Amino acid sequence: MCGIFGYVGTDLDAAGLVLRALKQLEYRGYDSWGVAVAHDRRVVLQKQTGKIGEATAALPPSTVGLGHTRWATHGGVTQPNAHPHVDCAGRLALVHNGIVANYRELRDPLTRSGHRFRSDTDTEVITHVLEACLAQAPDGPEQLLKATIAAFRQLKGLNAIAVLDVRTGQIAAAKSGSPLIVGWGEGATMLASDYSALLDHTRRVTFLDDGQAVLVTRGSGRLFDVETGCELAPEIAEIPWDRAATELAGYPDYMTKEIHEQPATLRRIAATSRHHARQLAALIGQARDVFVIGCGTAGHAALAGQYLLARIAGHRVTFATASEFQYLQDFVTRGSLVVALSQSGETIDVIDAVRAARGRGASIAAVVNVEGSTLWRFADHAVPLMAGPERCVLSTKTFAAKLAILMLTAYELARQGDVGCACIINAADEIERLLAGDRRDLIRRIADEISTRDHLFVIGRGPSYPLALETALKVKEVSYVHAEGFAGGELKHGVIALIEPGTPCLVLAPRDETHDDILAGAMQVKARGDMLIGVSPEPHEAFDYHIAVADLGPATAIVNAVPGQVLGYYLALLRGHDPDKPRNLAKSVTVK
Ligand code: F6R
């Protein structure tokens, strides 16, 4: 979703630096962008709708700049609605992530007192609130900070704001909910909503907590508590990845790169994550009851975790979609454990769910890819996914990583950690073979055949049911072909009505206890003219296409996600879509 980058330093090309940083935030999803610099004590702006693409900074030299990528919430995708927003006096340029819940109440008195609004956004209201606060704040080096804190206290909702003051050359920021990170560079201090915008300058960062504000001046950044106004000592952390990890490294796009990084990710987990899995297993073993939650792909991994923990460790955990978990919280008590899965660690539905659960006395364990993210810092116990940066909007390698961590945890719970590691390595080897050989070409041919069809159905039972949901999600979000995943047994309870001659149906049929029943279901759709694509160790007479996946016991689930990823990818290409940036989607969903 929206991205923020601010720079206060010595380089006169602040505009260029901000624009390059915004390009690093593109993967989060956005529909307009803007940059402001301080020049001759004036705000100079460049704002545009659409993608940054090959745009270059057309702004005068300055050592202070602030930029934003906007994913529209309040107000359409127009140039005036793009951030930064400037106050009436032309002294402030402000950017914002989040939603100001009380923006109407704030706007009316401002309009009456003569403030001129130029956009339809909730954000511009903050600019004018801040302008009014600035008029009240005493002159001096902390004037901007004090006004920012005073304005921020008036906002309702989850927000992160950053404001550039052309008179002082400072940037002040404050946050509740949406992420903000201070980057400590050589002779420059930066501010970003995502670590990847900072990596060209530094890996030394401070993650702002909710209710904190920062005043960024050249070579310094001072942290404050919004409620008390007291200064705080910043905690410095090191980002575990460098810029190279975020580059394409010869791949045509990030989706391909990240699909191919799955074997290495799995081997890394097998080699280094046992102690994390053991600790998580101990927490699960001790808890009175355990809930596993996540959204989207992370939710599918959580559901798979429910099956894996039951089958491997005989342990019952309850899956819930994070956005629905609030409606089940009556059962969460002291002694409950909530295991939250998230790539970004910023998904608002997950953060809200764990906050509420902690309020009821539960402990929180998080399985997260982005170390230092909100969820990571909030959790009582955090397990890193170790997948490296994931920049394609679609989750692929982090899905494999979540399954591997949960599988290893289940094996640790069953006191068979060695078996767990061996399973994960087997899955890594099989994915490598699948991606290197004929099977990838076969999936490309299947994509060719079905690329003009309107629907794809995917069925699986037991541990393959979450895989059916995940396969369908991958296909539909990147190719826009309507795809639905079902529990195999559910087909004849309604969905079978949709089957027409030639409708493709992908059947997940590993050699486990679901094998015979899922094939029986497949035969029923075949009898109605369906085109069957079987994903299973051996062929079957009903399959029109057979994607062979070795029998790896529970680890088959990790491999069985890959055909859907590759199919979705080829369908996207054939239908002319950018696989890295599907329309309307954002990498990190920080608003409800
Ligand atoms: C789908 C996808 C999304 C995310 C979901 C949760 O490919 O990426 O469904 O899984 O938005 O995001 P995280 O894992 O960051 O909490």
Coordinates of C-alpha atoms and ligand atoms in Angstrom, one line a residue:
M1 CA 0.0 0.0 0.0
C2 CA 1.2 3.6 0.4
G3 CA 4.9 4.2 0.7
I4 CA 6.8 7.0 2.4
F5 CA 10.4 8.1 2.0
G6 CA 12.1 11.2 3.4
Y7 CA 15.7 12.4 3.2
V8 CA 17.6 15.1 5.1
G9 CA 21.3 15.1 4.3
T10 CA 24.1 16.7 2.3
D11 CA 23.3 15.4 -1.2
L12 CA 21.8 18.2 -3.4
D13 CA 20.0 15.5 -5.4
A14 CA 17.4 14.9 -2.7
A15 CA 14.6 14.7 -5.3
G16 CA 16.5 12.0 -7.3
L17 CA 17.2 10.0 -4.1
V18 CA 13.6 10.2 -3.1
L19 CA 12.4 9.1 -6.5
R20 CA 14.8 6.1 -6.5
A21 CA 13.6 5.1 -3.0
L22 CA 10.0 5.4 -4.2
K23 CA 10.8 2.9 -7.0
Q24 CA 12.0 0.5 -4.3
L25 CA 8.5 0.8 -2.8
E26 CA 6.7 0.2 -6.0
Y27 CA 6.2 -3.5 -5.3
R28 CA 3.8 -2.6 -2.4
G29 CA 1.2 -1.4 -5.0
Y30 CA 0.2 2.2 -5.7
D31 CA -1.7 4.3 -8.2
S32 CA -0.1 7.8 -8.0
W33 CA 3.1 9.3 -6.6
G34 CA 4.7 12.6 -5.6
V35 CA 7.9 14.2 -4.4
A36 CA 8.4 17.5 -2.6
V37 CA 11.7 19.3 -2.0
A38 CA 12.6 22.5 0.0
H39 CA 14.1 25.1 -2.4
D40 CA 14.6 28.8 -1.4
R41 CA 12.3 28.2 1.5
R42 CA 9.5 27.1 -0.9
V43 CA 7.9 23.7 -1.4
V44 CA 8.5 22.6 -5.0
L45 CA 6.3 19.6 -6.0
Q46 CA 6.2 16.9 -8.7
K47 CA 3.1 14.7 -8.5
Q48 CA 1.6 12.3 -11.0
T49 CA -1.0 9.5 -11.4
G50 CA 0.1 6.1 -12.7
K51 CA 3.4 4.4 -12.3
I52 CA 6.8 6.1 -11.8
G53 CA 8.2 4.0 -14.7
E54 CA 11.1 5.9 -16.3
A55 CA 10.1 9.3 -14.7
T56 CA 13.0 11.4 -13.6
A57 CA 13.0 14.0 -10.9
A58 CA 12.2 17.4 -12.4
L59 CA 12.9 19.4 -9.3
P60 CA 15.5 22.0 -8.2
P61 CA 18.6 21.0 -6.1
S62 CA 17.9 20.5 -2.5
T63 CA 19.3 18.5 0.5
V64 CA 15.8 17.8 1.9
G65 CA 13.1 15.8 0.1
L66 CA 9.9 13.8 1.0
G67 CA 8.0 11.5 -1.3
H68 CA 5.0 9.1 -1.4
T69 CA 3.4 6.4 -3.4
R70 CA -0.4 6.5 -2.9
W71 CA -2.9 3.6 -3.0
A72 CA -6.2 5.5 -3.1
T73 CA -8.6 5.2 -0.2
H74 CA -10.3 8.6 0.2
G75 CA -10.6 10.5 -3.1
G76 CA -10.0 9.1 -6.6
V77 CA -6.7 8.6 -8.4
T78 CA -6.0 12.1 -9.5
Q79 CA -3.0 14.4 -9.5
P80 CA -4.4 16.8 -6.8
N81 CA -5.2 13.8 -4.6
A82 CA -1.6 12.5 -4.8
H83 CA 0.7 13.3 -1.9
P84 CA 2.5 15.4 -0.7
H85 CA -0.2 18.0 0.3
V86 CA 0.8 21.6 0.9
D87 CA -0.6 24.0 3.5
C88 CA -2.1 27.4 2.7
A89 CA 1.1 29.2 3.5
G90 CA 3.2 26.9 1.3
R91 CA 5.5 26.1 4.2
L92 CA 4.6 22.4 4.8
A93 CA 4.5 19.3 2.5
L94 CA 2.8 16.4 4.1
V95 CA 2.5 12.7 3.3
H96 CA 0.3 10.1 5.0
N97 CA -0.4 6.4 5.3
G98 CA -3.6 5.2 6.9
I99 CA -7.1 6.6 7.2
V100 CA -8.1 9.6 9.3
A101 CA -11.4 8.3 10.8
N102 CA -12.5 11.8 12.0
Y103 CA -11.4 13.9 9.0
R104 CA -14.8 15.4 8.4
E105 CA -15.1 16.7 11.9
L106 CA -11.6 18.2 11.6
R107 CA -12.2 19.7 8.1
D108 CA -15.4 21.7 8.8
P109 CA -13.9 24.2 11.4
L110 CA -10.8 24.6 9.2
T111 CA -12.9 25.5 6.2
R112 CA -14.8 28.0 8.2
S113 CA -11.6 29.6 9.4
G114 CA -10.5 30.1 5.8
H115 CA -8.2 27.1 5.0
R116 CA -8.3 26.3 1.3
F117 CA -8.6 22.6 0.3
R118 CA -7.3 21.5 -3.1
S119 CA -8.0 17.7 -2.9
D120 CA -10.7 15.2 -1.8
T121 CA -8.4 13.4 0.6
D122 CA -8.5 12.9 4.3
T123 CA -4.7 13.5 4.2
E124 CA -5.0 17.2 3.3
V125 CA -7.0 17.8 6.4
I126 CA -3.9 16.8 8.5
T127 CA -1.8 19.4 6.6
H128 CA -4.2 22.2 7.6
V129 CA -4.6 20.9 11.2
L130 CA -0.8 21.0 11.3
E131 CA -0.6 24.5 9.9
A132 CA -3.0 25.6 12.6
C133 CA -0.9 23.9 15.3
L134 CA 2.3 25.5 13.9
A135 CA 0.8 28.9 14.4
Q136 CA 0.3 28.0 18.1
A137 CA 3.7 26.4 18.6
P138 CA 6.6 28.6 19.9
D139 CA 9.3 29.5 17.5
G140 CA 12.5 27.4 17.8
P141 CA 14.2 24.2 16.7
E142 CA 11.4 22.0 18.1
Q143 CA 8.5 24.1 16.6
L144 CA 7.7 21.6 13.8
L145 CA 8.0 18.6 16.2
K146 CA 5.6 20.2 18.7
A147 CA 3.1 21.1 16.1
T148 CA 3.3 17.6 14.5
I149 CA 2.6 16.0 17.9
A150 CA -0.2 18.4 18.6
A151 CA -1.8 17.6 15.2
F152 CA -1.2 13.9 15.5
R153 CA -3.1 13.8 18.8
Q154 CA -6.2 15.1 17.1
L155 CA -6.3 12.3 14.5
K156 CA -8.4 9.2 15.0
G157 CA -7.6 5.9 13.3
L158 CA -4.3 4.2 12.4
N159 CA -2.0 6.7 10.7
A160 CA 1.6 7.5 9.9
I161 CA 2.4 11.0 8.8
A162 CA 5.6 12.8 7.7
V163 CA 5.9 16.5 7.1
L164 CA 8.6 18.6 5.5
D165 CA 9.1 22.2 6.7
V166 CA 10.8 24.3 4.1
R167 CA 11.6 27.0 6.6
T168 CA 13.8 24.8 8.9
G169 CA 14.7 22.0 6.4
Q170 CA 13.4 19.5 8.9
I171 CA 11.1 16.5 8.6
A172 CA 8.9 15.5 11.5
A173 CA 6.8 12.3 11.6
A174 CA 4.5 10.3 13.9
K175 CA 2.8 7.0 13.8
S176 CA 0.1 4.7 15.2
G177 CA -0.5 1.6 13.3
S178 CA 1.2 2.1 9.9
P179 CA 4.9 1.4 9.9
L180 CA 7.7 4.0 9.9
I181 CA 11.4 3.4 10.1
V182 CA 14.3 5.8 10.7
G183 CA 17.5 5.0 8.6
W184 CA 20.8 6.2 10.0
G185 CA 23.1 6.9 7.0
E186 CA 26.5 8.6 6.7
G187 CA 25.7 12.4 7.1
A188 CA 22.0 11.8 6.3
T189 CA 19.0 10.7 8.2
M190 CA 16.1 9.1 6.4
L191 CA 12.6 8.0 7.1
A192 CA 10.7 5.2 5.3
S193 CA 7.6 3.1 5.6
D194 CA 9.5 0.0 4.5
Y195 CA 13.1 -1.0 5.0
S196 CA 13.7 -1.7 1.3
A197 CA 13.7 2.1 0.6
L198 CA 16.6 2.5 3.0
L199 CA 18.9 -0.2 1.8
D200 CA 20.8 2.0 -0.7
H201 CA 21.9 4.2 2.2
T202 CA 22.1 2.1 5.3
R203 CA 21.1 -1.1 7.1
R204 CA 21.1 0.6 10.5
V205 CA 17.6 1.5 11.5
T206 CA 15.1 2.3 14.3
F207 CA 11.6 1.0 14.0
L208 CA 9.2 3.5 15.4
D209 CA 6.6 2.1 17.9
D210 CA 3.0 3.3 17.9
G211 CA 2.7 6.6 19.7
Q212 CA 6.2 7.7 18.8
A213 CA 7.3 10.8 16.8
V214 CA 10.6 11.7 15.3
L215 CA 12.3 14.9 14.3
V216 CA 14.8 14.4 11.4
T217 CA 17.4 17.0 10.9
R218 CA 20.7 16.7 8.9
G219 CA 22.7 13.9 10.6
S220 CA 20.3 13.5 13.5
G221 CA 17.0 12.0 14.4
R222 CA 15.4 12.5 17.8
L223 CA 12.6 10.3 19.1
F224 CA 9.7 11.4 21.2
D225 CA 6.7 10.0 22.9
V226 CA 3.5 11.5 21.4
E227 CA 1.5 11.3 24.6
T228 CA 4.0 12.8 27.0
G229 CA 6.2 14.7 24.6
C230 CA 9.3 13.3 26.4
E231 CA 12.4 12.4 24.4
L232 CA 13.3 8.7 24.0
A233 CA 16.6 6.9 23.3
P234 CA 16.3 5.2 19.9
E235 CA 17.0 1.5 19.7
I236 CA 19.2 0.7 16.7
A237 CA 18.7 -2.6 14.8
E238 CA 20.4 -4.0 11.7
I239 CA 18.3 -5.1 8.6
P240 CA 19.3 -8.7 7.9
W241 CA 19.2 -8.3 4.1
D242 CA 21.2 -6.1 1.7
R243 CA 20.2 -4.5 -1.6
A244 CA 21.5 -7.4 -3.6
A245 CA 18.8 -9.7 -2.1
T246 CA 16.2 -7.4 -3.6
E247 CA 17.5 -7.3 -7.1
L248 CA 16.2 -9.5 -10.0
A249 CA 19.6 -11.3 -10.4
G250 CA 18.9 -12.2 -14.0
Y251 CA 15.3 -13.4 -13.6
P252 CA 12.7 -11.8 -15.9
D253 CA 10.5 -10.8 -12.9
Y254 CA 10.3 -11.2 -9.1
M255 CA 7.6 -13.9 -9.4
T256 CA 9.9 -16.2 -11.3
K257 CA 12.8 -15.4 -9.0
E258 CA 10.9 -16.1 -5.9
I259 CA 9.3 -19.3 -7.2
H260 CA 12.9 -20.5 -8.0
E261 CA 14.2 -19.4 -4.5
Q262 CA 11.9 -21.9 -2.8
P263 CA 14.5 -24.8 -2.7
A264 CA 17.1 -22.5 -1.2
T265 CA 14.6 -21.1 1.3
L266 CA 13.6 -24.6 2.4
R267 CA 17.2 -25.8 2.8
R268 CA 18.0 -22.7 4.9
I269 CA 15.1 -23.5 7.2
A270 CA 16.1 -27.2 7.5
A271 CA 19.7 -26.0 8.3
T272 CA 19.0 -23.2 10.7
S273 CA 15.4 -23.1 12.1
R274 CA 15.3 -26.2 14.3
H275 CA 15.7 -24.3 17.6
H276 CA 13.0 -21.9 16.5
A277 CA 10.6 -24.8 15.7
R278 CA 11.5 -26.5 19.0
Q279 CA 10.6 -23.3 21.0
L280 CA 7.4 -22.9 19.1
A281 CA 6.6 -26.6 19.6
A282 CA 7.2 -26.1 23.4
L283 CA 4.8 -23.1 23.5
I284 CA 2.2 -25.0 21.5
G285 CA 2.6 -28.0 23.8
Q286 CA 2.2 -26.0 27.0
A287 CA -0.7 -23.8 25.8
R288 CA -4.3 -24.5 27.0
D289 CA -5.5 -23.9 23.5
V290 CA -3.9 -22.8 20.3
F291 CA -5.2 -20.6 17.4
V292 CA -3.3 -20.3 14.1
I293 CA -4.3 -17.2 12.1
G294 CA -3.3 -15.4 8.9
C295 CA -4.8 -13.6 5.9
G296 CA -4.9 -14.7 2.3
T297 CA -2.0 -17.0 1.5
A298 CA -0.8 -16.8 5.1
G299 CA -4.3 -17.9 6.1
H300 CA -4.0 -20.9 3.8
A301 CA -0.6 -21.7 5.4
A302 CA -2.3 -21.5 8.8
L303 CA -5.0 -23.9 7.7
A304 CA -2.4 -26.3 6.4
G305 CA -0.7 -26.0 9.8
Q306 CA -3.9 -27.2 11.4
Y307 CA -3.7 -30.4 9.3
L308 CA 0.1 -30.8 9.7
L309 CA 0.0 -30.5 13.5
A310 CA -2.9 -33.0 13.7
R311 CA -1.3 -35.5 11.4
I312 CA 2.3 -35.4 12.5
A313 CA 2.0 -34.5 16.2
G314 CA -1.6 -35.5 17.0
H315 CA -2.1 -32.0 18.3
R316 CA -5.3 -30.0 17.9
V317 CA -5.0 -26.3 17.0
T318 CA -7.8 -24.1 15.7
F319 CA -7.4 -22.2 12.4
A320 CA -9.0 -18.9 11.9
T321 CA -8.8 -16.3 9.1
A322 CA -7.3 -13.3 11.0
S323 CA -10.0 -10.9 9.9
E324 CA -12.7 -13.2 11.3
F325 CA -10.8 -14.1 14.5
Q326 CA -12.3 -11.2 16.4
Y327 CA -15.6 -13.0 16.3
L328 CA -14.1 -16.1 17.9
Q329 CA -12.2 -14.3 20.7
D330 CA -14.7 -15.3 23.4
F331 CA -12.7 -18.6 23.5
V332 CA -9.4 -16.8 23.9
T333 CA -8.3 -16.7 27.5
R334 CA -5.2 -16.5 29.7
G335 CA -3.3 -19.7 28.7
S336 CA -4.3 -19.5 25.0
L337 CA -1.6 -19.1 22.4
V338 CA -2.2 -17.3 19.1
V339 CA 0.2 -18.2 16.4
A340 CA 0.0 -15.4 13.7
L341 CA 1.5 -16.0 10.3
S342 CA 2.5 -13.1 8.1
Q343 CA 5.0 -12.3 5.4
S344 CA 5.0 -8.5 6.0
G345 CA 4.2 -8.5 9.7
E346 CA 2.1 -5.4 8.9
T347 CA -1.2 -6.8 7.8
I348 CA -3.7 -4.8 9.8
D349 CA -6.2 -7.6 10.3
V350 CA -3.5 -9.7 11.8
I351 CA -2.2 -6.9 14.0
D352 CA -5.7 -6.1 15.3
A353 CA -6.4 -9.8 16.0
V354 CA -3.3 -10.3 18.1
R355 CA -3.8 -7.0 19.9
A356 CA -7.3 -8.1 20.9
A357 CA -6.1 -11.6 21.9
R358 CA -3.4 -10.2 24.1
G359 CA -6.0 -8.0 25.7
R360 CA -7.7 -11.2 26.7
G361 CA -4.6 -12.6 28.2
A362 CA -3.3 -14.8 25.3
S363 CA 0.4 -15.1 24.5
I364 CA 1.3 -14.3 20.9
A365 CA 3.8 -16.2 18.7
A366 CA 4.5 -14.8 15.3
V367 CA 6.0 -16.5 12.2
V368 CA 7.1 -13.5 10.1
N369 CA 9.3 -12.8 7.2
V370 CA 10.1 -9.1 7.8
E371 CA 12.1 -9.0 11.0
G372 CA 11.5 -5.7 12.9
S373 CA 7.9 -5.4 11.5
T374 CA 5.0 -4.5 13.8
L375 CA 4.0 -8.1 14.3
W376 CA 7.6 -9.2 14.9
R377 CA 8.0 -6.6 17.6
F378 CA 4.6 -7.2 19.1
A379 CA 4.9 -10.9 19.6
D380 CA 6.1 -12.6 22.8
H381 CA 7.9 -15.1 20.6
A382 CA 8.9 -14.4 17.0
V383 CA 10.1 -17.0 14.5
P384 CA 11.8 -15.7 11.3
L385 CA 10.7 -17.2 8.0
M386 CA 14.2 -16.7 6.6
A387 CA 12.9 -16.4 3.0
G388 CA 14.6 -13.1 2.2
P389 CA 12.8 -10.1 0.7
E390 CA 9.6 -11.1 -1.2
R391 CA 8.9 -8.3 -3.8
C392 CA 6.3 -9.9 -6.1
V393 CA 2.9 -8.9 -4.7
L394 CA 2.0 -12.7 -4.7
S395 CA 3.4 -14.8 -1.9
T396 CA 5.2 -17.9 -3.2
K397 CA 8.4 -18.6 -1.4
T398 CA 7.0 -17.4 1.9
F399 CA 4.1 -19.8 1.6
A400 CA 6.6 -22.7 1.3
A401 CA 8.6 -21.2 4.2
K402 CA 5.5 -21.0 6.5
L403 CA 4.6 -24.6 5.6
A404 CA 8.1 -25.8 6.3
I405 CA 8.3 -24.0 9.7
L406 CA 4.9 -25.4 10.8
M407 CA 5.9 -28.9 9.6
L408 CA 9.2 -28.7 11.5
T409 CA 7.3 -27.5 14.5
A410 CA 4.9 -30.5 14.3
Y411 CA 7.9 -32.9 14.0
E412 CA 9.6 -31.2 17.0
L413 CA 6.4 -31.7 18.9
A414 CA 6.4 -35.3 18.0
R415 CA 10.2 -35.5 19.0
Q416 CA 11.2 -36.3 15.4
G417 CA 12.9 -33.1 14.4
D418 CA 15.4 -35.0 12.2
V419 CA 12.6 -36.5 10.2
G420 CA 11.1 -33.0 9.8
C421 CA 14.4 -31.6 8.4
A422 CA 14.8 -34.6 6.0
C423 CA 11.2 -34.0 4.7
I424 CA 11.9 -30.3 4.0
I425 CA 15.1 -31.1 2.2
N426 CA 13.2 -33.7 0.1
A427 CA 10.6 -31.1 -0.8
A428 CA 13.4 -28.7 -1.8
D429 CA 14.9 -31.3 -4.1
E430 CA 11.6 -32.2 -5.7
I431 CA 10.7 -28.5 -6.3
E432 CA 14.1 -28.0 -8.0
R433 CA 13.5 -30.9 -10.3
L434 CA 10.0 -29.8 -11.0
L435 CA 11.1 -26.3 -12.0
A436 CA 14.1 -27.5 -14.1
G437 CA 12.5 -30.1 -16.3
D438 CA 9.7 -31.2 -18.5
R439 CA 7.0 -30.7 -15.9
R440 CA 7.4 -26.9 -16.1
D441 CA 7.0 -27.1 -19.9
L442 CA 3.9 -29.3 -19.4
I443 CA 2.4 -26.6 -17.1
R444 CA 3.1 -24.0 -19.8
R445 CA 1.2 -26.1 -22.4
I446 CA -1.7 -26.5 -20.0
A447 CA -1.7 -22.7 -19.5
D448 CA -1.8 -22.4 -23.3
E449 CA -4.8 -24.6 -23.5
I450 CA -6.9 -23.0 -20.7
S451 CA -5.8 -19.4 -21.0
T452 CA -9.1 -18.4 -22.7
R453 CA -11.4 -20.3 -20.3
D454 CA -13.5 -18.4 -17.8
H455 CA -13.1 -20.7 -14.9
L456 CA -10.8 -23.1 -13.2
F457 CA -11.8 -25.3 -10.3
V458 CA -9.3 -26.9 -7.9
I459 CA -10.1 -29.7 -5.5
G460 CA -8.2 -31.3 -2.7
R461 CA -9.0 -33.1 0.6
G462 CA -7.4 -33.1 4.0
P463 CA -4.0 -31.5 3.9
S464 CA -4.5 -30.8 0.2
Y465 CA -7.6 -28.7 0.9
P466 CA -5.6 -25.6 1.9
L467 CA -3.5 -26.3 -1.1
A468 CA -6.6 -26.2 -3.4
L469 CA -7.5 -22.8 -1.9
E470 CA -3.9 -21.5 -2.4
T471 CA -3.7 -22.8 -6.0
A472 CA -6.9 -21.1 -6.9
L473 CA -5.8 -17.8 -5.2
K474 CA -2.5 -17.9 -7.1
V475 CA -4.2 -18.4 -10.4
K476 CA -6.9 -15.8 -10.0
E477 CA -5.0 -13.0 -8.4
V478 CA -2.3 -12.9 -11.1
S479 CA -4.1 -14.1 -14.3
Y480 CA -7.6 -12.8 -13.4
V481 CA -9.0 -16.2 -14.6
H482 CA -11.8 -17.0 -12.1
A483 CA -10.5 -19.9 -10.1
E484 CA -12.1 -21.5 -7.0
G485 CA -10.6 -24.0 -4.6
F486 CA -12.9 -26.6 -2.9
A487 CA -12.7 -29.3 -0.4
G488 CA -13.1 -32.3 -2.7
G489 CA -16.1 -33.6 -0.8
E490 CA -18.0 -30.3 -1.3
L491 CA -18.3 -30.4 -5.1
K492 CA -21.4 -32.5 -5.3
H493 CA -23.1 -30.2 -2.7
G494 CA -23.5 -27.4 -5.2
V495 CA -20.5 -26.5 -7.2
I496 CA -20.9 -29.4 -9.6
A497 CA -23.7 -27.3 -11.1
L498 CA -21.1 -25.0 -12.6
I499 CA -19.2 -27.8 -14.4
E500 CA -19.6 -27.6 -18.2
P501 CA -17.9 -29.6 -20.9
G502 CA -14.3 -28.4 -21.1
T503 CA -14.2 -26.6 -17.7
P504 CA -10.7 -27.3 -16.3
C505 CA -10.4 -28.8 -12.9
L506 CA -7.1 -29.3 -11.1
V507 CA -7.1 -32.3 -8.8
L508 CA -4.6 -32.6 -6.0
A509 CA -4.3 -36.3 -5.4
P510 CA -1.3 -37.2 -3.3
R511 CA -0.8 -40.8 -2.2
D512 CA -2.4 -40.4 1.2
E513 CA -5.7 -41.2 2.9
T514 CA -7.5 -38.8 0.6
H515 CA -6.3 -40.4 -2.6
D516 CA -9.2 -42.7 -3.4
D517 CA -12.0 -40.3 -2.4
I518 CA -10.5 -37.3 -4.3
L519 CA -10.2 -39.5 -7.4
A520 CA -13.8 -40.6 -7.0
G521 CA -14.8 -36.9 -7.0
A522 CA -12.6 -36.3 -10.0
M523 CA -14.4 -39.0 -11.9
Q524 CA -17.8 -37.4 -11.1
V525 CA -16.7 -34.1 -12.7
K526 CA -15.0 -36.0 -15.6
A527 CA -18.4 -37.6 -16.3
R528 CA -19.8 -34.1 -16.8
G529 CA -17.2 -33.2 -19.4
D530 CA -14.5 -31.6 -17.2
M531 CA -11.0 -31.4 -18.4
L532 CA -8.9 -32.9 -15.5
I533 CA -5.4 -31.8 -14.6
G534 CA -4.0 -34.3 -12.0
V535 CA -1.3 -33.4 -9.6
S536 CA -0.3 -36.7 -8.1
P537 CA 2.6 -39.3 -7.9
E538 CA 1.0 -41.6 -10.6
P539 CA -1.1 -41.0 -13.7
H540 CA -4.8 -41.9 -13.7
E541 CA -7.1 -42.8 -16.6
A542 CA -9.3 -39.8 -15.9
F543 CA -6.5 -37.2 -16.2
D544 CA -6.2 -35.2 -19.4
Y545 CA -2.9 -33.9 -18.1
H546 CA -0.8 -35.4 -15.4
I547 CA 1.7 -33.3 -13.4
A548 CA 3.8 -35.9 -11.6
V549 CA 4.8 -34.9 -8.0
A550 CA 6.8 -37.5 -6.0
D551 CA 5.2 -38.9 -2.9
L552 CA 7.0 -37.2 0.0
G553 CA 4.5 -37.9 2.8
P554 CA 3.4 -34.7 4.6
A555 CA 6.1 -32.7 2.7
T556 CA 4.1 -33.3 -0.5
A557 CA 2.0 -30.3 0.5
I558 CA 4.9 -28.0 0.1
V559 CA 5.7 -29.2 -3.4
N560 CA 2.0 -29.3 -4.4
A561 CA 1.8 -25.5 -4.2
V562 CA 4.3 -25.1 -7.0
P563 CA 2.2 -26.3 -10.0
G564 CA -0.4 -23.6 -9.1
Q565 CA 2.2 -20.9 -8.9
V566 CA 3.7 -21.8 -12.2
L567 CA 0.3 -22.2 -13.9
G568 CA -0.8 -18.8 -12.6
Y569 CA 2.4 -17.2 -13.8
Y570 CA 2.1 -18.6 -17.4
L571 CA -1.6 -17.7 -17.5
A572 CA -0.7 -14.1 -16.5
L573 CA 1.9 -13.8 -19.3
L574 CA -0.4 -15.3 -21.9
R575 CA -3.2 -12.9 -20.9
G576 CA -0.8 -10.0 -21.0
H577 CA -0.5 -9.1 -17.3
D578 CA 2.4 -8.1 -15.2
P579 CA 3.0 -11.0 -12.8
D580 CA 4.7 -8.9 -10.2
K581 CA 2.0 -6.2 -9.8
P582 CA -1.6 -7.6 -10.2
R583 CA -4.2 -4.8 -10.4
N584 CA -5.7 -3.5 -7.2
L585 CA -3.5 -5.6 -5.0
A586 CA -0.9 -4.4 -2.4
K587 CA 2.0 -6.3 -0.9
S588 CA 1.3 -5.1 2.6
V589 CA -2.3 -4.5 3.5
T590 CA -2.2 -1.9 6.2
V591 CA -5.8 -0.6 6.1
K592 CA -9.0 -2.4 6.9
Ligands
F6R1 C1 -1.5 -13.7 -2.0 C2 -0.9 -12.8 -1.0 C3 -1.8 -12.3 0.1 C4 -1.1 -12.2 1.4 C5 -2.0 -11.5 2.5 C6 -1.3 -11.5 3.9 O1 -0.5 -14.1 -2.9 O2 0.2 -12.5 -1.0 O3 -3.0 -13.0 0.2 O4 -0.8 -13.5 1.8 O5 -2.3 -10.2 2.1 O6 -0.1 -10.8 3.8 P1 1.0 -11.1 4.9 O7 1.5 -12.5 4.8 O8 2.0 -10.0 4.7 O9 0.3 -10.9 6.3

